[in-house]
Amino acid sequence: MGAELPQALNDAVFFYLVRFAARCEARYDR
């Protein structure tokens, strides 16, 4: 899965998901 996508795009999507998860976690932590 994702073998067709360029590595740069794959990393960008992964980074976005990590930021989104951290943002939600920080929001619920308060």
Coordinates of C-alpha atoms in Angstrom, one line a residue:
M1 CA 0.0 0.0 0.0
G2 CA 1.4 3.4 -1.0
A3 CA 4.2 1.9 -3.2
E4 CA 2.9 3.9 -6.1
L5 CA 3.3 7.2 -4.3
P6 CA 6.7 9.1 -4.1
Q7 CA 8.6 8.8 -0.9
A8 CA 8.4 12.5 -0.3
L9 CA 4.6 12.6 -0.5
N10 CA 4.4 9.5 1.7
D11 CA 6.5 11.2 4.4
A12 CA 4.5 14.4 4.1
V13 CA 1.3 12.6 4.7
F14 CA 2.8 10.7 7.6
F15 CA 4.1 13.9 9.2
Y16 CA 0.6 15.5 8.8
L17 CA -1.0 12.6 10.5
V18 CA 1.5 12.8 13.4
R19 CA 0.9 16.5 13.8
F20 CA -2.9 16.0 13.7
A21 CA -2.7 13.2 16.3
A22 CA -0.5 15.3 18.6
R23 CA -2.8 18.2 18.3
C24 CA -5.8 16.2 19.3
E25 CA -4.0 14.6 22.1
A26 CA -2.8 18.0 23.5
R27 CA -6.4 19.3 23.2
Y28 CA -7.9 16.4 25.1
D29 CA -5.0 16.5 27.7
R30 CA -6.3 19.9 28.9

